[in-house]
Short mmCIF file of C-alpha atoms and ligand atoms in Angstrom, two decimals:
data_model
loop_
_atom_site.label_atom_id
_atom_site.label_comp_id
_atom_site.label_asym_id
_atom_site.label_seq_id
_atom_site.Cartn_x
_atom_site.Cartn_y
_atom_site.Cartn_z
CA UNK A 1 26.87 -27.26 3.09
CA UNK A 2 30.57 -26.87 2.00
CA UNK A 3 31.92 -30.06 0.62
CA UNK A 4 35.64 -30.33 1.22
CA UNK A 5 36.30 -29.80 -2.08
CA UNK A 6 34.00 -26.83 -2.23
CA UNK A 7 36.55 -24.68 0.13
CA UNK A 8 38.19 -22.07 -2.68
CA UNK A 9 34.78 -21.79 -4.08
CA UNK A 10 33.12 -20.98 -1.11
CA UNK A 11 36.27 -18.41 -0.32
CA UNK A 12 35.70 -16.94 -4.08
CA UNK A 13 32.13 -16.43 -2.91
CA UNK A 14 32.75 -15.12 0.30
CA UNK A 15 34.69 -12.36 -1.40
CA UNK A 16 32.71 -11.51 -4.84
CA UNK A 17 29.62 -11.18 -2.32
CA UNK A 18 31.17 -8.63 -0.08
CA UNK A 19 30.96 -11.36 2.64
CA UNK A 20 34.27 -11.44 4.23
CA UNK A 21 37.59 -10.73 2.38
CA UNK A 22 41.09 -10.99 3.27
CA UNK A 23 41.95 -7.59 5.58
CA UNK A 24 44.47 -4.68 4.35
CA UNK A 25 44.57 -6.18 0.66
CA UNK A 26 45.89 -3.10 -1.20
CA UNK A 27 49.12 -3.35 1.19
CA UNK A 28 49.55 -7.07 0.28
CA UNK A 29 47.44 -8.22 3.25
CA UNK A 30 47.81 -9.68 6.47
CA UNK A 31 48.12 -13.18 7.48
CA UNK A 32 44.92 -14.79 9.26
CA UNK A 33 43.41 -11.39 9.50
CA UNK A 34 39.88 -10.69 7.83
CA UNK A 35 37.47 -8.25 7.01
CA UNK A 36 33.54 -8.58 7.09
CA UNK A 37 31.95 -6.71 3.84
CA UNK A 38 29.06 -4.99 3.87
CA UNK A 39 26.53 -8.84 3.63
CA UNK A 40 29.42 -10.28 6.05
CA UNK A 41 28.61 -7.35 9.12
CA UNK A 42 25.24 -7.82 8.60
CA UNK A 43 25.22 -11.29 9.20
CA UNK A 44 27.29 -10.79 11.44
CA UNK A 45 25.47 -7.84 13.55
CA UNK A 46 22.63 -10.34 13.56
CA UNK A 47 24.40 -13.50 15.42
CA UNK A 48 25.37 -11.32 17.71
CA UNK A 49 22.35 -9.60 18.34
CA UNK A 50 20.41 -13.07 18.40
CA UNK A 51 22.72 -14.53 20.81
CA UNK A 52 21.85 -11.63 23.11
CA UNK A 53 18.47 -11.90 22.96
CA UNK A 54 18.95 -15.42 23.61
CA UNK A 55 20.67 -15.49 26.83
CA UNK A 56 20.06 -11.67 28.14
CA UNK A 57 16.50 -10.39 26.68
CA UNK A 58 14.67 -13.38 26.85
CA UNK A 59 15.36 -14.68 30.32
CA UNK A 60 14.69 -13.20 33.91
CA UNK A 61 18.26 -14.63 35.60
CA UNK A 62 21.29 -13.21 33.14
CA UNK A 63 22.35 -9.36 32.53
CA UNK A 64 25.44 -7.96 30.46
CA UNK A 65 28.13 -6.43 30.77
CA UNK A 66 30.48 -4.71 28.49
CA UNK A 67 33.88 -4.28 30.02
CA UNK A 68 37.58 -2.71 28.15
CA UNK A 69 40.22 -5.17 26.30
CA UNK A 70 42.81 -3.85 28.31
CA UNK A 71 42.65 -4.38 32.24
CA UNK A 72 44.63 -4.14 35.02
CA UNK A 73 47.15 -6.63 34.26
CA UNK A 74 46.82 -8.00 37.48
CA UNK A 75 43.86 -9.30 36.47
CA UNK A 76 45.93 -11.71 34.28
CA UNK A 77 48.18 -12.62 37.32
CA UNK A 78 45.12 -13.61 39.11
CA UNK A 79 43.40 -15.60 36.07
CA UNK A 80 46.40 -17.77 35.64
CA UNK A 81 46.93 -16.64 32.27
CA UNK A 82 50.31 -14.90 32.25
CA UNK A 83 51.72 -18.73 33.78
CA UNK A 84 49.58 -20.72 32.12
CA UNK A 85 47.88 -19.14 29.19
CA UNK A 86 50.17 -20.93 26.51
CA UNK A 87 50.86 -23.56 23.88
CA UNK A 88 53.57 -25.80 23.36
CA UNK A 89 55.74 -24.65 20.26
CA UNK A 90 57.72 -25.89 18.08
CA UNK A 91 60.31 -25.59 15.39
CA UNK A 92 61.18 -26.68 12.14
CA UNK A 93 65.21 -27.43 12.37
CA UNK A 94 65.30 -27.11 8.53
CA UNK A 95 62.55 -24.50 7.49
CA UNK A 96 62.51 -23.04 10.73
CA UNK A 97 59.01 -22.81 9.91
CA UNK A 98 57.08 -22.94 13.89
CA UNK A 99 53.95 -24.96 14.79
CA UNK A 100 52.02 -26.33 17.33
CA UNK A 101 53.54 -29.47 19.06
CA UNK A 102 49.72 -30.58 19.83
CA UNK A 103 49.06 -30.09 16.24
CA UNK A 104 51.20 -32.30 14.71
CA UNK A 105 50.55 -36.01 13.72
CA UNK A 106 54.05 -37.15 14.97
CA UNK A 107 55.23 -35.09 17.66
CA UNK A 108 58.82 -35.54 16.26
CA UNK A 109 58.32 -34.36 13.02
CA UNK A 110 57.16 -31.13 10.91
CA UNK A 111 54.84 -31.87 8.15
CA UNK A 112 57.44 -31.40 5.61
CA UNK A 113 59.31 -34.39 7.19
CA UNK A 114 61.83 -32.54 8.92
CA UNK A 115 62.73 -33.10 13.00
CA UNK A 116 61.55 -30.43 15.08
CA UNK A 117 62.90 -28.45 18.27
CA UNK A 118 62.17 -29.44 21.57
CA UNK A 119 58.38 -27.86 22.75
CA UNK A 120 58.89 -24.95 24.90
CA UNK A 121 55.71 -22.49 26.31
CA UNK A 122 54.65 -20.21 24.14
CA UNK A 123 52.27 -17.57 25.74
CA UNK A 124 49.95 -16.62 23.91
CA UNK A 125 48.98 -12.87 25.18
CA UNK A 126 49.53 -9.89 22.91
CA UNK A 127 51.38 -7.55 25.36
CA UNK A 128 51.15 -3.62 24.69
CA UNK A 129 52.43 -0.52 26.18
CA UNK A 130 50.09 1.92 28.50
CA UNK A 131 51.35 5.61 27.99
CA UNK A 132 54.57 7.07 27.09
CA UNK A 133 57.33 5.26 28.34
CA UNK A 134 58.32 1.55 27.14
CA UNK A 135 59.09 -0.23 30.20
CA UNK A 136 57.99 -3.18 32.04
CA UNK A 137 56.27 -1.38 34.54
CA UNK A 138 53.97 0.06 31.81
CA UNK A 139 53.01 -3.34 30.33
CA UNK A 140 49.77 -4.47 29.98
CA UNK A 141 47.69 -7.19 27.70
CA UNK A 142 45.01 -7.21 25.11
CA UNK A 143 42.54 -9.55 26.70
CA UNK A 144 43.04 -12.99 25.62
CA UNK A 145 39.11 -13.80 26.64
CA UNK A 146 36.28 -12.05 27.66
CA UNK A 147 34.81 -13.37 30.65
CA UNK A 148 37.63 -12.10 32.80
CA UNK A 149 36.15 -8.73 33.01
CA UNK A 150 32.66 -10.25 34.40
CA UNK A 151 34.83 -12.18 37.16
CA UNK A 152 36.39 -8.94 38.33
CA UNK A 153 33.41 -6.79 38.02
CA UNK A 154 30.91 -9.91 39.92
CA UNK A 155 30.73 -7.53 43.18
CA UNK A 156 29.70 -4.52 41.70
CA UNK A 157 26.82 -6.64 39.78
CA UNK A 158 25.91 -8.59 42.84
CA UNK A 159 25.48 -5.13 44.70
CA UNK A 160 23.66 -3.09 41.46
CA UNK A 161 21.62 -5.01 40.96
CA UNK A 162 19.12 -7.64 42.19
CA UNK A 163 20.88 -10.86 41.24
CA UNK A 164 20.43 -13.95 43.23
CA UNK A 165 22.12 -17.69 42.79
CA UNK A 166 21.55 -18.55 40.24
CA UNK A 167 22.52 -16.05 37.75
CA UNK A 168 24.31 -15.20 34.64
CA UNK A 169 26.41 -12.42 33.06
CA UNK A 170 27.18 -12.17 29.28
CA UNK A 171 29.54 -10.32 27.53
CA UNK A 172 30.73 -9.62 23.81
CA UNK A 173 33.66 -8.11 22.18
CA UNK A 174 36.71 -8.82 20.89
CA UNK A 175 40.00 -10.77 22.07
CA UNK A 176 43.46 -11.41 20.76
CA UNK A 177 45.69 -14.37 20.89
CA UNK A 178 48.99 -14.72 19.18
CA UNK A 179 48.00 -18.22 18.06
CA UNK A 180 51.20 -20.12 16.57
CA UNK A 181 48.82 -22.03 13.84
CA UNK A 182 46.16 -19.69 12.72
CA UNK A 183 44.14 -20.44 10.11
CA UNK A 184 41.21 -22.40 7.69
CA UNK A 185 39.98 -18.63 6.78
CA UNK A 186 38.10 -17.58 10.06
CA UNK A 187 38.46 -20.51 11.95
CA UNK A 188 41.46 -19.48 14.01
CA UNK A 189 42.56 -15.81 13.90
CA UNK A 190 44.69 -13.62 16.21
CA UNK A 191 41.76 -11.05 16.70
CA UNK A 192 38.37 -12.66 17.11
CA UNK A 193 34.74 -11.57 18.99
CA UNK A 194 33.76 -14.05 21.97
CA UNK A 195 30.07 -13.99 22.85
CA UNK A 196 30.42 -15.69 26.80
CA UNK A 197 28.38 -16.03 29.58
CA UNK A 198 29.33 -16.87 33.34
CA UNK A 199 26.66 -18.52 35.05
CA UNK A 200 27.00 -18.39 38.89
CA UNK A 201 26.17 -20.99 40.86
CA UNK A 202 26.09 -22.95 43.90
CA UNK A 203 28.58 -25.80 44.07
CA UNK A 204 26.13 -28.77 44.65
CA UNK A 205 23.85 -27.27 41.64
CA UNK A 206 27.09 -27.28 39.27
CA UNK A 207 26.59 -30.30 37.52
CA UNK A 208 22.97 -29.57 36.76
CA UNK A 209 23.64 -26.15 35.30
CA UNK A 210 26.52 -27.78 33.14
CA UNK A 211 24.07 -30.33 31.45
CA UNK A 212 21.43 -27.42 30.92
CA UNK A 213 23.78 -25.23 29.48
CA UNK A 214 25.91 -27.96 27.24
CA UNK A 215 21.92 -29.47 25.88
CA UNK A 216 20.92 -25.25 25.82
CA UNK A 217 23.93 -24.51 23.20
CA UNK A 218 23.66 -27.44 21.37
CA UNK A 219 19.99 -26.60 20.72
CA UNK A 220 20.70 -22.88 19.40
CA UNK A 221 22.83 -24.04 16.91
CA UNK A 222 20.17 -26.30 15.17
CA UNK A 223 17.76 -23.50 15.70
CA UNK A 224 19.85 -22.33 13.45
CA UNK A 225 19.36 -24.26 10.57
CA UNK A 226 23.17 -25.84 11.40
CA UNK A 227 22.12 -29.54 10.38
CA UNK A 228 22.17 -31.92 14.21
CA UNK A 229 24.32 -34.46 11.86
CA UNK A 230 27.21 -32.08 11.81
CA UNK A 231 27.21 -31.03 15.53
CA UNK A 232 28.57 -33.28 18.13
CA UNK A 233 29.50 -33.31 21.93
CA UNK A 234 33.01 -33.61 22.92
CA UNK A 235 33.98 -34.42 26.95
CA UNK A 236 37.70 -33.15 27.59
CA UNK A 237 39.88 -35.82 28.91
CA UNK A 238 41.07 -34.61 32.56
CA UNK A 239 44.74 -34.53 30.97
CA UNK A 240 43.53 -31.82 28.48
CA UNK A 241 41.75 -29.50 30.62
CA UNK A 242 42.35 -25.68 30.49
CA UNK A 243 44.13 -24.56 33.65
CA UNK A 244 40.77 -23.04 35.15
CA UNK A 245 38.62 -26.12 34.75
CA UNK A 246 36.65 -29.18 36.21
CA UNK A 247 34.88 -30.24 32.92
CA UNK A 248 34.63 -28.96 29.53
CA UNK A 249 32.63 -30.46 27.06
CA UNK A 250 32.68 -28.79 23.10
CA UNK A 251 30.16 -28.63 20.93
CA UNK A 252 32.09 -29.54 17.81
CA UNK A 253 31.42 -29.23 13.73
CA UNK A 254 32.19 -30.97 11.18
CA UNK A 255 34.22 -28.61 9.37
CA UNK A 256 34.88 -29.16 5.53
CA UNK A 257 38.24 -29.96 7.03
CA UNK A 258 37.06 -32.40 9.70
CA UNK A 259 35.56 -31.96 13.08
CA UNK A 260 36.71 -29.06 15.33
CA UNK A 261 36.04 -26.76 18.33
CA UNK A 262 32.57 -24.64 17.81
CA UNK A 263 31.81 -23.65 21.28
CA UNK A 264 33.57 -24.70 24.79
CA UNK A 265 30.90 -25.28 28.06
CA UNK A 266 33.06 -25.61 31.10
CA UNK A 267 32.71 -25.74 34.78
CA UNK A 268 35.59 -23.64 35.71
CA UNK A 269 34.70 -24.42 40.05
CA UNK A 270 35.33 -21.24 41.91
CA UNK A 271 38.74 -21.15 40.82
CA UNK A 272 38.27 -16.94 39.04
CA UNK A 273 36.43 -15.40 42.01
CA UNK A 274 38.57 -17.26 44.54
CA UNK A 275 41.57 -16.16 42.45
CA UNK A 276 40.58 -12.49 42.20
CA UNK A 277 39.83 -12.68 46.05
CA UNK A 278 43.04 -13.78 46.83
CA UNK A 279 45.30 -11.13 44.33
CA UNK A 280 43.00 -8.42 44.98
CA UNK A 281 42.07 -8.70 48.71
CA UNK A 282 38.50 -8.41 48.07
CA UNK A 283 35.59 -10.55 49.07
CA UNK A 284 33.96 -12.39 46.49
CA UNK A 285 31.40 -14.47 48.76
CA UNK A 286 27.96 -14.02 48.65
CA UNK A 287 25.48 -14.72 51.89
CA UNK A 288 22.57 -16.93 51.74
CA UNK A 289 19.79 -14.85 53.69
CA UNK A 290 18.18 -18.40 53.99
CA UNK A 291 20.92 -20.63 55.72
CA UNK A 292 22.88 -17.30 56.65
CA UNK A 293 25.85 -18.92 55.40
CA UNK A 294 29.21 -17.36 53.01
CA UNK A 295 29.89 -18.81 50.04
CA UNK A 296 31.99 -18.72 46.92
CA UNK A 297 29.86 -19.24 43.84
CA UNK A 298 30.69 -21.96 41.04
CA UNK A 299 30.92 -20.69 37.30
CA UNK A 300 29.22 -22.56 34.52
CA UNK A 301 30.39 -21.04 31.15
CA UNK A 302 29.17 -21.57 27.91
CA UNK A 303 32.14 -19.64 25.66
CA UNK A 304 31.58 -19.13 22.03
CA UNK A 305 33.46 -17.86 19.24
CA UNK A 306 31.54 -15.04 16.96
CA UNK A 307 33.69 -15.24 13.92
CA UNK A 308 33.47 -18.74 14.10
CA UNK A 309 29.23 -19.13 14.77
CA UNK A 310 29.06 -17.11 11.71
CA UNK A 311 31.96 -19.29 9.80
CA UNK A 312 29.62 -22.51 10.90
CA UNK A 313 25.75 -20.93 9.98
CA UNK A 314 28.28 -19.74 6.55
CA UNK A 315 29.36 -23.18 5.77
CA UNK A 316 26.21 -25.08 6.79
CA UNK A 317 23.74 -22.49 4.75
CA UNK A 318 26.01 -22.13 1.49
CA UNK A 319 24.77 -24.55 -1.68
CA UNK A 320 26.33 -24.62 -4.59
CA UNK A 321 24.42 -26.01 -8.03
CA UNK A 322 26.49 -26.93 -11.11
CA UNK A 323 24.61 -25.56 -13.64
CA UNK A 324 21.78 -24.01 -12.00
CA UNK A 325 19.09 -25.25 -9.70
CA UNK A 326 17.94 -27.37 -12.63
CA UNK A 327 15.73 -29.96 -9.90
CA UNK A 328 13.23 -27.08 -9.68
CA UNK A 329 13.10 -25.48 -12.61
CA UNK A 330 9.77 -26.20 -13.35
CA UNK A 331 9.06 -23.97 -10.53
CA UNK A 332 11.10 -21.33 -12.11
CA UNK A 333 9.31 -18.30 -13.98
CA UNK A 334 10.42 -18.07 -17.58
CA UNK A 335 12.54 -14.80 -16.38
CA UNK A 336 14.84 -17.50 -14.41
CA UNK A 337 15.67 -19.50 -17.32
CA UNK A 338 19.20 -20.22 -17.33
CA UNK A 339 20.82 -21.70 -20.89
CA UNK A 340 20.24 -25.09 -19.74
CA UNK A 341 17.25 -25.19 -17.81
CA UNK A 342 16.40 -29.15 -17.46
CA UNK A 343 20.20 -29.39 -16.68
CA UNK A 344 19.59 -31.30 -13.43
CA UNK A 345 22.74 -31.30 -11.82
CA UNK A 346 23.87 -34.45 -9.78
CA UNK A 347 27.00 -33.56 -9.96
CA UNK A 348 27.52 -30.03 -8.79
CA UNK A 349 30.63 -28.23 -10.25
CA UNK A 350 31.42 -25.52 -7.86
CA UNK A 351 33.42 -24.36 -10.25
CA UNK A 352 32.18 -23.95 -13.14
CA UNK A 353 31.17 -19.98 -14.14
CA UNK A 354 27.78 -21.22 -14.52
CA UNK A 355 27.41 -22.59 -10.98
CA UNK A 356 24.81 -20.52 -8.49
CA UNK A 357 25.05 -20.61 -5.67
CA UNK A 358 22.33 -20.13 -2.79
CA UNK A 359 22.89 -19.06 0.63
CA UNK A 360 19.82 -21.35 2.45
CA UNK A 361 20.36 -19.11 5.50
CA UNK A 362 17.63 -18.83 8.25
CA UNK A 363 15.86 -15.52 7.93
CA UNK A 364 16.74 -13.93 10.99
CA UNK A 365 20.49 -14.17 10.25
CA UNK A 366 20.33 -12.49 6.34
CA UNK A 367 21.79 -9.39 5.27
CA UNK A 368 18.48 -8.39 4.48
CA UNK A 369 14.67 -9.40 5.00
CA UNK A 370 13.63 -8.75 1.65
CA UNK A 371 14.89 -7.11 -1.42
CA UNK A 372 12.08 -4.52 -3.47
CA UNK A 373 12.81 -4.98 -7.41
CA UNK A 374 10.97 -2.79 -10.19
CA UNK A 375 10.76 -5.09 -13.18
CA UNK A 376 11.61 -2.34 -15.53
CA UNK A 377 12.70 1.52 -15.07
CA UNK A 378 8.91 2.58 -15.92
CA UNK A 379 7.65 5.73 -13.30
CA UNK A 380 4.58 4.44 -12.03
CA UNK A 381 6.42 0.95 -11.45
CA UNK A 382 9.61 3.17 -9.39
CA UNK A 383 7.37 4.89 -7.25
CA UNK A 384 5.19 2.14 -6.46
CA UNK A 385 8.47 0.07 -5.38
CA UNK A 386 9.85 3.43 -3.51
CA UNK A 387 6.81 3.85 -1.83
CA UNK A 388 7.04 -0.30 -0.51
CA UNK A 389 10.71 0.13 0.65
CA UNK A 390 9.79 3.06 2.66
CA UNK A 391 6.76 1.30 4.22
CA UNK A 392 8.73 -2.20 4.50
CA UNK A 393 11.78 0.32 6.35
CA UNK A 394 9.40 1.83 8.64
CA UNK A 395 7.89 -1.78 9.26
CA UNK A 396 11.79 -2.14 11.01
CA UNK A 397 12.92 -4.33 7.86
CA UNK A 398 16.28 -4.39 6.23
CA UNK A 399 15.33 -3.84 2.10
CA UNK A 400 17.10 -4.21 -0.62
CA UNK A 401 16.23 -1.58 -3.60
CA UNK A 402 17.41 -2.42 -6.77
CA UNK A 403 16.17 -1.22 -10.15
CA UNK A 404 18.31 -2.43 -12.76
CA UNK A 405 19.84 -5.45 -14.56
CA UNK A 406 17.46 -8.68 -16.15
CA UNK A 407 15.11 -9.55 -13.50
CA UNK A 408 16.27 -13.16 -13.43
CA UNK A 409 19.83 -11.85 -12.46
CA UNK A 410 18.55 -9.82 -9.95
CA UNK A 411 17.46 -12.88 -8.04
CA UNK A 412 20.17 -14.76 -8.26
CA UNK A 413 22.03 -12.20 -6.91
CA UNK A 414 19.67 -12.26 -3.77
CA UNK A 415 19.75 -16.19 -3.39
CA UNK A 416 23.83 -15.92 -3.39
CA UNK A 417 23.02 -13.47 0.08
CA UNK A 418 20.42 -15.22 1.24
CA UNK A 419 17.45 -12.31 1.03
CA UNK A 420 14.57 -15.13 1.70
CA UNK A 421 12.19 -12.75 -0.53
CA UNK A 422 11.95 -10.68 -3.26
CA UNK A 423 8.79 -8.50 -3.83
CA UNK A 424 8.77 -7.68 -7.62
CA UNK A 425 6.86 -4.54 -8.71
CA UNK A 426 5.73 -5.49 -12.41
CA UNK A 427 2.62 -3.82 -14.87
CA UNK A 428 -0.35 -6.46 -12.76
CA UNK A 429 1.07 -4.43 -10.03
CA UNK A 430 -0.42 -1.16 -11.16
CA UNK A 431 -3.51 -2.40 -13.04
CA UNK A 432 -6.84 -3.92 -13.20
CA UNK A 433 -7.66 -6.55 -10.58
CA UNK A 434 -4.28 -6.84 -9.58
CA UNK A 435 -3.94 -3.70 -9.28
CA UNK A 436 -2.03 -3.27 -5.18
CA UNK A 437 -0.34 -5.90 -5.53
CA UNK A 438 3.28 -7.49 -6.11
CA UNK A 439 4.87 -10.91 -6.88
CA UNK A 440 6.26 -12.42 -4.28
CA UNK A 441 9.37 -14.97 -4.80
CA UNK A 442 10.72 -17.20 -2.49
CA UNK A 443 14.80 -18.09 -2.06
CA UNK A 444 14.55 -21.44 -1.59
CA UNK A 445 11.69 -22.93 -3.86
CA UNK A 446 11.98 -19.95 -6.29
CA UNK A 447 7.64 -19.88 -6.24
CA UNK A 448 6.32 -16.83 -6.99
CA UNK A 449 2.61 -16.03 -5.56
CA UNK A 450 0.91 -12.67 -6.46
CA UNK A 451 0.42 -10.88 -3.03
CA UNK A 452 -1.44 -7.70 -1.76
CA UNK A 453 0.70 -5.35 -0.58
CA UNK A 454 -2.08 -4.60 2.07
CA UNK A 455 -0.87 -8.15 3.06
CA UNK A 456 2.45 -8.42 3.04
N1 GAP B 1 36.75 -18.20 28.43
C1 GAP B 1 36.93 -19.48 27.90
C2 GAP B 1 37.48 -19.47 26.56
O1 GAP B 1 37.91 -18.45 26.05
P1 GAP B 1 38.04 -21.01 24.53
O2 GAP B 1 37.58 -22.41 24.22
O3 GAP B 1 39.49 -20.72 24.53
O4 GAP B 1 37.39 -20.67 25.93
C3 GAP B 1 35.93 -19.99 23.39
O5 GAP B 1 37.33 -20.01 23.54
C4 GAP B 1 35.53 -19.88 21.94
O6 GAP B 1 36.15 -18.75 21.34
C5 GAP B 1 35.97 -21.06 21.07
O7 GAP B 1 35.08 -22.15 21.16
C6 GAP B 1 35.95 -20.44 19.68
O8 GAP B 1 34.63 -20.41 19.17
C7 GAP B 1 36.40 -19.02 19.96
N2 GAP B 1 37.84 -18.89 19.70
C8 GAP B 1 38.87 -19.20 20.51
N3 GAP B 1 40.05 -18.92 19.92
C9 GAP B 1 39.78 -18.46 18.68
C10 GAP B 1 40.57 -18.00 17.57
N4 GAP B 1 41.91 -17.95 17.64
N5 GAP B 1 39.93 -17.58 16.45
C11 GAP B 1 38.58 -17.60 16.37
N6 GAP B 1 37.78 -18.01 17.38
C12 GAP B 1 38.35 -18.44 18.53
#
């Protein structure tokens, strides 16, 4: 995992890798705003797609939805957020410089020393314009979360479809917040994909769901490979709960920086569909056929932050080794020698040029499944490797092909992604008794095993 210290290298990393990099960099950038590379949309493509399978393919009671950023700003009226949706802010009387009033370690102060402004409400929508003409009537906002587009669209589901209490709908996609104090690289940024799920159910049931869903969420993270030691359970004091809710507890990780938000699991009552019901005029009960009664269903939501999942499995998977993964060397072929091969590094310099790093990332979130490498440029060696990536493609896995550079770079460069494997093509591939086959070398203990290719 990333060390405090270990933050710029990590960054450096994140960029040289084509991970993620800070957005619009040839025009000087722009604050808090990032762009995934081509390892960094992979990744990221994944976590979303697992997430999905998680709560939509693999369960009989929860079906998605994918509904537009912009809505009928009523919609925001109705959700509370165009009151409510705000933080207190405040100013620097020196620097000017603003901040969040929650933020800061003495309320009265910036943290250049300075006295600050009164806090006033600072909303934290991104308004925009719909069509032509630049008036107020015209307004609208970029949705600030995503879960407001399964509240308004629960009617339509309940009567597609064959939904019963209880039952779920998820949603992914992006949403914008013009947060005062963005920052800590993708921790907190103004545009940012939500991966949520509303869970409908009956009131009396509420406080079961919320424990299955809270122990549920917890649970995919470590299946993750995020180490339990780093993920805790925070309850919301009733003081600091969001406008909408009963409870909220977050699932919380101990960032290089210190423990903060990962994912938010709260009970928000009826208070959206009752809300909608009331601003739009439309029912939002649903009859029980069994004690032929009305009723407005309670939400359970488990509301997670994409950018940030993939900042966590990032930080958590991401192992940096001074000079070189000298503890296993032994295990290492000669190819993988490094200068200093019995350096056994205690002390890990992150920054030192020498220092490799490994992404230790579970295989079903890597860039790629496996990476084909020809040890040299021979023909019979290129087409035998050609003729493995097309097999391995049409097998559904994502290959690397790479033909060039020392053998033992080419690894290292595959550890630093995370590819778990590397099949290398070498001359036992294409003769004698070993003819067929390929070597086989593994990420994280760097073993290589001669394997058929019949078998892999
Ligand atoms: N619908 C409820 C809701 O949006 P939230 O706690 O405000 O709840 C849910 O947001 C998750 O979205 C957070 O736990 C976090 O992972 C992610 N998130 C929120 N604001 C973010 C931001 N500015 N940048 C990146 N991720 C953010």
């Amino acid at each position: 995992m990333v060390e405090s210290n270990q933050m710029d290298a990590f960054v450096a990393w994140a960029k040289r890798r084509g991970v993620i990099w800070p957005s619009s960099e040839i025009y000087g950038g722009l604050s808090n705003s990032y762009d995934y590379g081509p390892i960094g949309v992979e990744m990221k493509n994944r976590l979303r797609a697992h997430w999905w399978r998680s709560m939509v393919h693999e369960r009989n009671d929860i079906v998605g939805l994918d509904s537009p950023i912009i809505l009928n700003p009523k919609v925001w009226e109705a959700a509370g957020h165009t009151e409510n949706f705000t933080d207190p802010l405040v100013e620097d009387l020196v620097t000017h410089k603003r901040y969040r009033a929650d933020h800061l370690d003495d309320p009265t102060k910036s943290p250049d020393g300075n006295p600050v402004s009164e806090p006033r409400n600072f909303n934290l929508m991104f308004k925009t314009m719909i069509g032509a003409v630049e008036d107020e009537a015209a307004a609208a906002y970029l949705r600030p979360e995503t879960c407001q587009g399964i509240f308004i669209n629960f009617k339509n589901i309940m009567d597609t479809g064959r939904q019963k209490i209880p039952f779920g709908v998820a949603q992914v996609g992006k949403s914008f917040r013009n947060e005062i104090t963005p920052g800590n690289f993708t921790f907190r940024t103004r545009e940012f994909e939500q991966m949520e799920m509303e869970f409908f159910v009956r009131e009396e049931e509420a406080d079961k769901w919320f424990d299955y869903w809270v122990e549920a969420r917890l649970q995919w993270y470590i299946d993750l490979g995020v180490d339990k030691k780093d993920l805790r359970l925070v309850k919301h004091p009733k003081k600091a709960l969001a406008h909408y809710s009963k409870a909220t507890t977050d699932i919380e990780y101990q960032y290089p920086w210190g423990w903060g938000e990962l994912e938010g699991i709260a009970n928000r009552g009826s208070y959206d569909l009752t809300q909608h019901q009331k601003f739009s005029g439309k029912d939002m009960a649903v009859f029980d056929e069994e004690t032929k009664e009305k009723f407005t269903p309670w939400v359970i939501e488990p509301a997670a932050g994409l950018d940030r999942a993939l900042l966590v499995v990032l930080l958590n998977a991401w192992q940096s080794y001074g000079q070189g993964r000298g503890n296993v060397a032994s295990a290492r072929s000669s190819s993988e020698t490094r200068s200093q091969p019995s350096a056994i590094s205690s002390h890990p310099n992150p920054n030192s040029d020498q220092a490799e790093v490994v992404l230790g990332v579970v295989s079903q979130l890597a860039a790629y499944d496996v990476a084909v490498l020809p040890l040299i440029k021979k023909p019979e060696l290129l087409k035998m490797s050609q003729k493995l990536v097309a097999s391995l493609r049409e097998a559904g896995k994502h290959v690397f092909y790479d033909e060039s550079g020392s053998i033992g770079r080419r690894y290292r460069r595959m550890d630093e992604i995370g590819t778990p494997v590397c099949y290398t093509v070498d001359f036992e591939s294409t003769e004698g008794t070993t003819k067929g086959t390929v070597t086989a070398r593994d990420r994280d203990t760097m073993k290589q095993e001669r394997i058929k290719i019949d078998n892999l």
